[in-house]
Amino acid sequence: MPLHTIDTARLTGRIRELGEIGRDAQRQLTRLAGSDNDKAGRDRLVAWLEAAGLDVAVDRIGNIFGIWCGESNADVEPIMLGSHIDTVINAGIYDGCYGVLAALEVIETLRERGVAPARPIVVAAFTNEEGVRYAPDMLGSLVHVGGLSVEAALSTVGTDGTMLGEELERIGYAGDAEPGFLKPHAYVELHIEQGPVLEREGFAIGAVESLQGISWQRITIDGVANHAGTTPMAMRCDAGLAAARIGLFLRDHITRSNAPSVATIGTMRFEPDAINVIPSRATFTVDLRDPDEDRLQGLEAALADFLLRVAAEEGVEISVERLARFQPVAFDLGIVATIEASAKARGLKSRRMTSGAGHDAQMIARIAPTAMIFVPSRDGISHNPREHTEADDLVAGANVLLDVVERIACSGWKGS
Ligand code: GLV
Ligand code: MN
Ligand code: MN
């Protein structure tokens, strides 16, 4: 099979162009799901999909699909490629967008080279992968696989009090296709690594064989507001101090256990939020992750025990709301091997790895053979405007995706 090559300028140009959509006056890039900025990004993507001659479908949860049937039978299960174009707050330009735009690039390259795949090929951009505005993360792909009803997903209330369904209506992306209407024969997601491993170890390609479990909780601590100057330390019910103890506990517990678990308190709010008032309430989120389900459960249990202890010792009340819980996922080893073989055929060094970040692939893996391709992230930085991947690495990953698609869609590959 001859090796084709994607169009470097077209791919990197589109990544940069999409990366300009949704910047504020300080040039910070934020396209939260269902926002005006998300709409602007979606509009640009749909324009590219239509210009490429793809059939565009939008489902009821706002997932966007660009479908290329070519000569193949539209009733045959497609190869699905994709990721997401929503972002975190003050984001980089590659997270998710790279996978979606490389998927489009793969289709255009195949068509321009006269390749006739035996199956349709679909570009997917899933709604609310990041989960910053609406929990859980990977919400659109979760709905696609039937893990959450579309009604429940549409009525999700965001951090700003908005409802996802109303926001999708407002921005014109509450489509009519029934979620899950496309069942993929295989799903392959190309993504930047967002961590330091590939760069540090000198690999161009990660063949991602698994993805760690994710646990999200919102914790609310109720104490008693009182005067910061007059209340002796021993007489306080300080919600802020209790929250601080929980952050320290998680760091120390994980360090002591020597496990690869990670814990993050990414948001925290105090009430009344005044310099001279002991906080009456602290509300914060906890993100726990581990590649091993038993260990993740152990970490959740250790946190729950510590919350009881802190409540007693600090004289506060603590309540917990679960926002997301996903078990670790093992990807399809047949696709992983195909990724490795494709990288080798291009002279690219690859290694197998697990994903630290959550991805739509972990949801689609519930209904179809799935795997991911990673490319290096400079300094392992992501969810940060400094996120960067060299153009050569972007192109290498997209070419590997192209080869994997050719191997799966043009051969008698039946899955593993
Ligand atoms: C998604 O980016 C996540 O891993 O939180
Ligand atoms: Mn992502
Ligand atoms: Mn992300």
CSV table of C-alpha atoms and ligand atoms in Angstrom, one decimal:
chain,number,residue,atom,x,y,z
A,1,MET,CA,0.0,0.0,0.0
A,2,PRO,CA,1.6,3.3,-1.0
A,3,LEU,CA,2.1,5.8,1.8
A,4,HIS,CA,0.1,9.0,1.3
A,5,THR,CA,0.9,12.2,3.2
A,6,ILE,CA,-1.4,14.8,4.6
A,7,ASP,CA,-1.3,18.5,3.6
A,8,THR,CA,0.9,20.1,6.3
A,9,ALA,CA,-0.1,23.7,5.6
A,10,ARG,CA,-3.8,23.0,5.4
A,11,LEU,CA,-3.8,21.1,8.8
A,12,THR,CA,-1.6,23.6,10.7
A,13,GLY,CA,-3.3,26.6,9.1
A,14,ARG,CA,-6.7,25.3,10.3
A,15,ILE,CA,-5.5,24.6,13.8
A,16,ARG,CA,-4.2,28.1,14.0
A,17,GLU,CA,-7.4,29.6,12.5
A,18,LEU,CA,-9.6,27.7,14.9
A,19,GLY,CA,-7.3,28.7,17.7
A,20,GLU,CA,-8.1,32.4,17.0
A,21,ILE,CA,-11.8,31.8,17.6
A,22,GLY,CA,-12.9,32.6,21.1
A,23,ARG,CA,-10.2,34.9,22.3
A,24,ASP,CA,-11.0,37.8,24.7
A,25,ALA,CA,-9.4,41.2,24.9
A,26,GLN,CA,-6.4,39.8,26.7
A,27,ARG,CA,-6.1,37.2,23.9
A,28,GLN,CA,-7.1,34.4,26.2
A,29,LEU,CA,-8.8,31.5,24.4
A,30,THR,CA,-11.9,30.1,26.0
A,31,ARG,CA,-14.6,28.1,24.1
A,32,LEU,CA,-16.7,26.6,26.9
A,33,ALA,CA,-19.4,24.2,25.7
A,34,GLY,CA,-22.6,25.8,24.6
A,35,SER,CA,-21.2,29.4,24.7
A,36,ASP,CA,-21.1,32.0,21.9
A,37,ASN,CA,-17.4,31.2,21.4
A,38,ASP,CA,-18.3,27.5,21.1
A,39,LYS,CA,-20.9,28.5,18.4
A,40,ALA,CA,-18.3,30.4,16.5
A,41,GLY,CA,-15.8,27.5,16.6
A,42,ARG,CA,-18.6,25.1,15.6
A,43,ASP,CA,-19.7,27.3,12.7
A,44,ARG,CA,-16.1,27.4,11.4
A,45,LEU,CA,-15.8,23.6,11.7
A,46,VAL,CA,-19.1,23.0,9.9
A,47,ALA,CA,-18.1,25.3,7.1
A,48,TRP,CA,-14.9,23.3,6.6
A,49,LEU,CA,-16.8,20.0,6.7
A,50,GLU,CA,-19.3,21.3,4.1
A,51,ALA,CA,-16.6,22.7,1.9
A,52,ALA,CA,-14.9,19.3,1.9
A,53,GLY,CA,-18.2,17.8,0.6
A,54,LEU,CA,-19.1,15.9,3.7
A,55,ASP,CA,-22.6,15.2,4.9
A,56,VAL,CA,-23.0,17.1,8.1
A,57,ALA,CA,-25.2,15.8,10.9
A,58,VAL,CA,-25.8,17.3,14.3
A,59,ASP,CA,-27.5,15.2,17.0
A,60,ARG,CA,-29.7,16.3,19.8
A,61,ILE,CA,-26.8,16.8,22.2
A,62,GLY,CA,-24.9,18.9,19.7
A,63,ASN,CA,-22.3,16.3,18.6
A,64,ILE,CA,-21.3,17.2,15.0
A,65,PHE,CA,-20.5,14.6,12.4
A,66,GLY,CA,-19.0,15.0,9.0
A,67,ILE,CA,-19.7,11.9,7.0
A,68,TRP,CA,-17.8,10.8,3.9
A,69,CYS,CA,-19.3,7.8,2.2
A,70,GLY,CA,-17.3,7.9,-1.1
A,71,GLU,CA,-18.0,4.8,-3.1
A,72,SER,CA,-18.9,2.8,0.0
A,73,ASN,CA,-22.3,1.7,1.1
A,74,ALA,CA,-23.8,4.3,3.6
A,75,ASP,CA,-25.3,1.4,5.6
A,76,VAL,CA,-21.9,-0.1,6.4
A,77,GLU,CA,-20.6,0.8,9.9
A,78,PRO,CA,-18.1,3.7,9.5
A,79,ILE,CA,-14.6,4.3,10.8
A,80,MET,CA,-15.1,7.2,13.2
A,81,LEU,CA,-12.3,9.7,13.9
A,82,GLY,CA,-12.5,12.7,16.1
A,83,SER,CA,-12.3,14.5,19.4
A,84,HIS,CA,-13.7,17.8,20.6
A,85,ILE,CA,-13.4,21.6,19.9
A,86,ASP,CA,-14.6,22.9,23.3
A,87,THR,CA,-11.8,24.2,25.5
A,88,VAL,CA,-10.9,24.9,29.1
A,89,ILE,CA,-10.6,28.5,30.4
A,90,ASN,CA,-7.5,30.2,28.9
A,91,ALA,CA,-6.7,27.2,26.8
A,92,GLY,CA,-4.1,26.2,24.2
A,93,ILE,CA,-5.0,25.6,20.6
A,94,TYR,CA,-4.3,21.9,20.2
A,95,ASP,CA,-6.3,20.0,22.8
A,96,GLY,CA,-9.1,18.2,20.9
A,97,CYS,CA,-9.0,20.5,17.9
A,98,TYR,CA,-5.9,18.7,16.5
A,99,GLY,CA,-7.8,15.3,16.5
A,100,VAL,CA,-10.9,16.8,14.8
A,101,LEU,CA,-9.0,18.7,12.2
A,102,ALA,CA,-6.6,15.9,11.5
A,103,ALA,CA,-9.6,13.6,11.0
A,104,LEU,CA,-10.9,16.0,8.3
A,105,GLU,CA,-7.4,16.2,6.8
A,106,VAL,CA,-7.3,12.4,6.6
A,107,ILE,CA,-10.6,12.3,4.6
A,108,GLU,CA,-9.5,15.0,2.3
A,109,THR,CA,-6.2,13.4,1.7
A,110,LEU,CA,-7.7,10.0,0.9
A,111,ARG,CA,-10.2,11.5,-1.5
A,112,GLU,CA,-7.6,13.6,-3.3
A,113,ARG,CA,-5.4,10.5,-3.7
A,114,GLY,CA,-8.3,8.6,-5.2
A,115,VAL,CA,-8.4,6.1,-2.3
A,116,ALA,CA,-11.8,4.4,-2.1
A,117,PRO,CA,-12.4,3.0,1.4
A,118,ALA,CA,-14.7,0.1,1.9
A,119,ARG,CA,-16.5,2.0,4.7
A,120,PRO,CA,-17.7,5.5,5.3
A,121,ILE,CA,-15.3,7.6,7.3
A,122,VAL,CA,-16.7,10.1,9.8
A,123,VAL,CA,-15.2,13.1,11.6
A,124,ALA,CA,-16.8,13.6,15.0
A,125,ALA,CA,-16.6,16.7,17.3
A,126,PHE,CA,-18.3,15.7,20.6
A,127,THR,CA,-20.0,18.2,22.8
A,128,ASN,CA,-18.6,19.3,26.2
A,129,GLU,CA,-15.6,17.0,26.4
A,130,GLU,CA,-13.8,19.3,28.9
A,131,GLY,CA,-16.6,19.4,31.4
A,132,VAL,CA,-15.6,22.8,32.7
A,133,ARG,CA,-19.0,24.4,32.3
A,134,TYR,CA,-21.2,21.2,32.5
A,135,ALA,CA,-20.3,18.0,34.4
A,136,PRO,CA,-19.6,15.3,33.6
A,137,ASP,CA,-16.8,15.7,31.1
A,138,MET,CA,-17.0,13.7,27.8
A,139,LEU,CA,-20.7,14.3,28.0
A,140,GLY,CA,-21.5,14.3,24.3
A,141,SER,CA,-19.6,11.0,23.7
A,142,LEU,CA,-21.2,9.5,26.9
A,143,VAL,CA,-24.6,10.3,25.5
A,144,HIS,CA,-23.6,8.9,22.1
A,145,VAL,CA,-22.9,5.5,23.7
A,146,GLY,CA,-26.0,5.5,25.8
A,147,GLY,CA,-24.2,6.0,29.1
A,148,LEU,CA,-26.4,9.0,29.9
A,149,SER,CA,-29.9,9.8,28.5
A,150,VAL,CA,-30.1,12.7,26.2
A,151,GLU,CA,-32.8,14.2,28.4
A,152,ALA,CA,-30.6,14.1,31.5
A,153,ALA,CA,-27.7,15.5,29.6
A,154,LEU,CA,-29.8,18.4,28.1
A,155,SER,CA,-31.0,19.3,31.6
A,156,THR,CA,-27.5,19.5,33.1
A,157,VAL,CA,-27.1,22.8,34.9
A,158,GLY,CA,-23.7,24.5,34.4
A,159,THR,CA,-21.4,26.3,36.8
A,160,ASP,CA,-23.0,29.6,35.6
A,161,GLY,CA,-26.6,28.3,36.2
A,162,THR,CA,-27.4,27.8,32.5
A,163,MET,CA,-28.9,24.6,31.2
A,164,LEU,CA,-27.0,22.8,28.5
A,165,GLY,CA,-30.1,22.1,26.4
A,166,GLU,CA,-31.1,25.7,26.4
A,167,GLU,CA,-27.7,26.9,25.4
A,168,LEU,CA,-27.5,24.4,22.6
A,169,GLU,CA,-30.9,25.7,21.3
A,170,ARG,CA,-29.7,29.2,21.7
A,171,ILE,CA,-26.5,28.7,19.6
A,172,GLY,CA,-28.3,26.6,17.0
A,173,TYR,CA,-26.6,23.3,17.8
A,174,ALA,CA,-29.5,21.3,19.2
A,175,GLY,CA,-29.7,19.0,16.2
A,176,ASP,CA,-32.3,16.4,15.2
A,177,ALA,CA,-30.2,13.3,14.8
A,178,GLU,CA,-30.8,10.8,17.5
A,179,PRO,CA,-27.6,10.3,19.6
A,180,GLY,CA,-25.9,7.1,18.8
A,181,PHE,CA,-27.3,7.0,15.2
A,182,LEU,CA,-23.8,6.2,14.0
A,183,LYS,CA,-22.4,3.0,15.4
A,184,PRO,CA,-18.7,2.9,14.5
A,185,HIS,CA,-16.9,-0.2,13.2
A,186,ALA,CA,-13.8,1.3,14.9
A,187,TYR,CA,-12.9,4.7,16.5
A,188,VAL,CA,-9.4,6.2,16.5
A,189,GLU,CA,-8.7,9.5,18.3
A,190,LEU,CA,-5.5,11.5,17.6
A,191,HIS,CA,-4.5,13.8,20.4
A,192,ILE,CA,-1.6,15.7,21.9
A,193,GLU,CA,-0.2,13.8,24.9
A,194,GLN,CA,-0.7,16.7,27.3
A,195,GLY,CA,2.1,15.2,29.5
A,196,PRO,CA,5.9,14.9,29.4
A,197,VAL,CA,6.5,11.2,28.5
A,198,LEU,CA,7.0,11.2,24.7
A,199,GLU,CA,9.2,14.3,24.7
A,200,ARG,CA,11.3,13.2,27.6
A,201,GLU,CA,11.8,9.7,26.2
A,202,GLY,CA,12.3,10.8,22.6
A,203,PHE,CA,9.3,9.1,21.0
A,204,ALA,CA,7.3,10.6,18.1
A,205,ILE,CA,4.1,8.5,18.6
A,206,GLY,CA,2.3,7.1,21.6
A,207,ALA,CA,0.2,4.0,20.9
A,208,VAL,CA,-2.4,4.5,23.7
A,209,GLU,CA,-3.5,1.2,25.1
A,210,SER,CA,-5.4,2.4,28.2
A,211,LEU,CA,-6.8,5.5,30.0
A,212,GLN,CA,-6.9,6.0,33.7
A,213,GLY,CA,-10.1,6.2,35.9
A,214,ILE,CA,-11.5,9.6,36.8
A,215,SER,CA,-13.5,10.6,39.9
A,216,TRP,CA,-14.9,14.1,40.2
A,217,GLN,CA,-16.7,15.4,43.4
A,218,ARG,CA,-17.9,18.7,44.6
A,219,ILE,CA,-17.4,19.2,48.3
A,220,THR,CA,-19.2,21.7,50.4
A,221,ILE,CA,-18.0,22.6,54.0
A,222,ASP,CA,-20.3,24.6,56.3
A,223,GLY,CA,-18.7,26.3,59.3
A,224,VAL,CA,-19.6,29.5,61.1
A,225,ALA,CA,-18.7,33.0,60.0
A,226,ASN,CA,-17.1,35.0,62.7
A,227,HIS,CA,-14.8,37.9,63.4
A,228,ALA,CA,-11.2,37.3,62.2
A,229,GLY,CA,-9.7,39.5,64.9
A,230,THR,CA,-11.8,38.5,68.0
A,231,THR,CA,-12.3,34.7,67.6
A,232,PRO,CA,-9.6,32.7,69.3
A,233,MET,CA,-8.1,29.9,67.1
A,234,ALA,CA,-9.5,27.2,69.3
A,235,MET,CA,-13.1,28.6,69.1
A,236,ARG,CA,-13.5,28.6,65.3
A,237,CYS,CA,-15.5,26.5,62.9
A,238,ASP,CA,-13.5,27.6,59.9
A,239,ALA,CA,-14.7,26.1,56.6
A,240,GLY,CA,-11.7,27.6,54.8
A,241,LEU,CA,-9.2,25.9,57.1
A,242,ALA,CA,-11.0,22.6,56.8
A,243,ALA,CA,-10.8,22.9,52.9
A,244,ALA,CA,-7.1,23.6,53.1
A,245,ARG,CA,-6.5,20.5,55.3
A,246,ILE,CA,-8.2,18.4,52.7
A,247,GLY,CA,-5.9,19.6,49.9
A,248,LEU,CA,-2.9,18.8,52.1
A,249,PHE,CA,-4.2,15.4,53.0
A,250,LEU,CA,-4.6,14.4,49.4
A,251,ARG,CA,-1.1,15.4,48.5
A,252,ASP,CA,0.4,13.7,51.5
A,253,HIS,CA,-1.6,10.6,51.3
A,254,ILE,CA,-0.6,10.0,47.6
A,255,THR,CA,3.0,10.9,48.3
A,256,ARG,CA,3.1,8.4,51.2
A,257,SER,CA,1.4,5.6,49.2
A,258,ASN,CA,3.9,6.0,46.3
A,259,ALA,CA,1.1,5.3,43.8
A,260,PRO,CA,0.7,7.0,40.5
A,261,SER,CA,-2.6,8.5,41.7
A,262,VAL,CA,-3.1,12.3,41.1
A,263,ALA,CA,-5.5,14.7,43.0
A,264,THR,CA,-6.4,18.2,42.1
A,265,ILE,CA,-8.5,20.9,43.7
A,266,GLY,CA,-9.1,23.0,40.7
A,267,THR,CA,-11.9,25.3,41.9
A,268,MET,CA,-12.6,26.7,45.4
A,269,ARG,CA,-15.0,29.4,46.6
A,270,PHE,CA,-15.3,30.9,50.1
A,271,GLU,CA,-18.4,32.6,51.5
A,272,PRO,CA,-18.7,35.4,52.5
A,273,ASP,CA,-15.2,35.8,50.9
A,274,ALA,CA,-14.0,38.7,53.0
A,275,ILE,CA,-10.5,39.3,54.4
A,276,ASN,CA,-11.7,39.7,58.0
A,277,VAL,CA,-14.4,37.1,58.2
A,278,ILE,CA,-13.8,33.4,59.0
A,279,PRO,CA,-15.4,31.5,56.0
A,280,SER,CA,-18.8,30.1,56.7
A,281,ARG,CA,-18.7,28.0,53.6
A,282,ALA,CA,-16.1,26.5,51.3
A,283,THR,CA,-17.1,24.9,48.1
A,284,PHE,CA,-14.5,23.2,46.0
A,285,THR,CA,-14.0,20.4,43.4
A,286,VAL,CA,-11.8,17.3,43.8
A,287,ASP,CA,-10.4,15.5,40.7
A,288,LEU,CA,-8.9,12.1,41.5
A,289,ARG,CA,-7.3,9.8,38.9
A,290,ASP,CA,-5.6,6.5,38.8
A,291,PRO,CA,-5.0,3.9,36.1
A,292,ASP,CA,-6.0,1.2,38.6
A,293,GLU,CA,-9.7,0.9,39.7
A,294,ASP,CA,-9.0,-0.7,43.1
A,295,ARG,CA,-6.5,2.0,43.9
A,296,LEU,CA,-8.9,4.7,42.8
A,297,GLN,CA,-11.6,3.3,45.0
A,298,GLY,CA,-9.0,3.2,47.9
A,299,LEU,CA,-8.2,6.8,47.3
A,300,GLU,CA,-11.9,7.8,47.3
A,301,ALA,CA,-12.4,5.8,50.5
A,302,ALA,CA,-9.4,7.4,52.2
A,303,LEU,CA,-10.8,10.9,51.3
A,304,ALA,CA,-14.2,10.0,52.6
A,305,ASP,CA,-12.7,8.8,56.0
A,306,PHE,CA,-10.6,12.0,56.2
A,307,LEU,CA,-13.7,14.2,55.6
A,308,LEU,CA,-15.4,12.6,58.6
A,309,ARG,CA,-12.2,13.3,60.7
A,310,VAL,CA,-12.0,16.9,59.5
A,311,ALA,CA,-15.7,17.5,60.2
A,312,ALA,CA,-15.3,16.3,63.8
A,313,GLU,CA,-12.0,18.1,64.4
A,314,GLU,CA,-13.0,21.4,62.9
A,315,GLY,CA,-16.6,21.5,64.0
A,316,VAL,CA,-17.9,21.8,60.4
A,317,GLU,CA,-20.4,19.9,58.3
A,318,ILE,CA,-19.3,18.4,55.0
A,319,SER,CA,-21.4,17.2,52.1
A,320,VAL,CA,-20.3,15.6,48.9
A,321,GLU,CA,-21.8,15.6,45.4
A,322,ARG,CA,-20.5,13.3,42.8
A,323,LEU,CA,-19.9,15.0,39.4
A,324,ALA,CA,-18.3,12.3,37.3
A,325,ARG,CA,-17.0,8.8,37.8
A,326,PHE,CA,-15.4,6.8,35.0
A,327,GLN,CA,-13.4,3.5,35.4
A,328,PRO,CA,-10.1,3.0,33.7
A,329,VAL,CA,-10.5,1.8,30.1
A,330,ALA,CA,-8.4,-0.7,28.1
A,331,PHE,CA,-8.3,0.1,24.4
A,332,ASP,CA,-8.4,-2.4,21.5
A,333,LEU,CA,-5.0,-4.1,21.2
A,334,GLY,CA,-5.6,-4.8,17.5
A,335,ILE,CA,-5.8,-1.0,16.8
A,336,VAL,CA,-2.9,-0.3,19.1
A,337,ALA,CA,-0.8,-2.8,17.1
A,338,THR,CA,-2.0,-1.2,13.9
A,339,ILE,CA,-0.8,2.2,15.2
A,340,GLU,CA,2.6,0.7,16.1
A,341,ALA,CA,3.0,-0.9,12.7
A,342,SER,CA,2.0,2.3,11.0
A,343,ALA,CA,4.5,4.3,13.0
A,344,LYS,CA,7.2,1.8,12.2
A,345,ALA,CA,6.5,1.9,8.5
A,346,ARG,CA,7.0,5.6,8.6
A,347,GLY,CA,10.3,5.3,10.6
A,348,LEU,CA,8.7,6.9,13.6
A,349,LYS,CA,9.6,5.6,17.1
A,350,SER,CA,6.5,4.7,19.1
A,351,ARG,CA,5.8,3.4,22.6
A,352,ARG,CA,2.7,2.1,24.3
A,353,MET,CA,1.3,4.2,27.0
A,354,THR,CA,-1.7,5.1,29.2
A,355,SER,CA,-3.5,8.3,29.0
A,356,GLY,CA,-3.6,10.6,32.0
A,357,ALA,CA,-6.3,12.8,30.5
A,358,GLY,CA,-9.9,12.0,29.8
A,359,HIS,CA,-10.9,11.6,26.2
A,360,ASP,CA,-14.0,10.9,24.1
A,361,ALA,CA,-12.3,7.6,23.1
A,362,GLN,CA,-12.9,6.2,26.6
A,363,MET,CA,-16.6,6.5,26.0
A,364,ILE,CA,-16.7,5.2,22.4
A,365,ALA,CA,-14.6,2.2,23.6
A,366,ARG,CA,-17.9,1.0,25.2
A,367,ILE,CA,-19.5,0.4,21.8
A,368,ALA,CA,-16.6,-0.1,19.3
A,369,PRO,CA,-12.9,-1.2,19.0
A,370,THR,CA,-11.1,2.0,20.0
A,371,ALA,CA,-7.6,3.3,20.5
A,372,MET,CA,-5.7,6.6,20.5
A,373,ILE,CA,-2.6,8.1,19.0
A,374,PHE,CA,-0.5,10.6,21.0
A,375,VAL,CA,2.1,13.1,19.8
A,376,PRO,CA,4.5,14.9,22.1
A,377,SER,CA,3.5,18.0,24.0
A,378,ARG,CA,6.4,20.5,24.6
A,379,ASP,CA,7.4,20.5,28.3
A,380,GLY,CA,4.3,18.3,28.9
A,381,ILE,CA,2.2,21.5,29.2
A,382,SER,CA,-1.5,21.5,28.5
A,383,HIS,CA,-4.7,23.2,29.6
A,384,ASN,CA,-2.6,26.3,29.4
A,385,PRO,CA,-2.0,28.8,26.5
A,386,ARG,CA,1.6,27.5,26.4
A,387,GLU,CA,0.4,24.2,25.1
A,388,HIS,CA,2.5,23.4,22.0
A,389,THR,CA,3.4,20.6,19.6
A,390,GLU,CA,5.9,21.0,16.8
A,391,ALA,CA,4.5,21.0,13.3
A,392,ASP,CA,6.6,17.9,12.4
A,393,ASP,CA,5.0,16.0,15.3
A,394,LEU,CA,1.5,17.2,14.3
A,395,VAL,CA,2.1,16.0,10.8
A,396,ALA,CA,3.7,12.7,11.9
A,397,GLY,CA,0.6,11.9,14.1
A,398,ALA,CA,-1.8,12.8,11.3
A,399,ASN,CA,0.1,10.6,8.8
A,400,VAL,CA,-0.1,7.7,11.2
A,401,LEU,CA,-3.8,8.3,11.6
A,402,LEU,CA,-4.1,8.3,7.8
A,403,ASP,CA,-2.3,5.0,7.6
A,404,VAL,CA,-4.3,3.4,10.4
A,405,VAL,CA,-7.5,4.4,8.7
A,406,GLU,CA,-6.3,3.0,5.4
A,407,ARG,CA,-5.3,-0.2,7.0
A,408,ILE,CA,-8.7,-0.5,8.8
A,409,ALA,CA,-11.0,0.9,6.1
A,410,CYS,CA,-9.4,-0.5,2.9
A,411,SER,CA,-8.5,-3.9,4.1
A,412,GLY,CA,-10.5,-6.8,5.4
A,413,TRP,CA,-9.8,-5.7,9.0
A,414,LYS,CA,-12.5,-7.1,11.2
A,415,GLY,CA,-11.5,-5.8,14.5
A,416,SER,CA,-9.8,-7.8,17.3
B,1,GLV,C1,-10.0,16.5,30.0
B,1,GLV,O1,-9.3,17.3,29.4
B,1,GLV,C2,-9.6,16.0,31.2
B,1,GLV,O2,-8.8,15.0,31.3
B,1,GLV,O3,-10.0,16.6,32.3
B,2,MN,MN,-8.9,16.9,24.8
B,3,MN,MN,-8.7,19.0,27.7
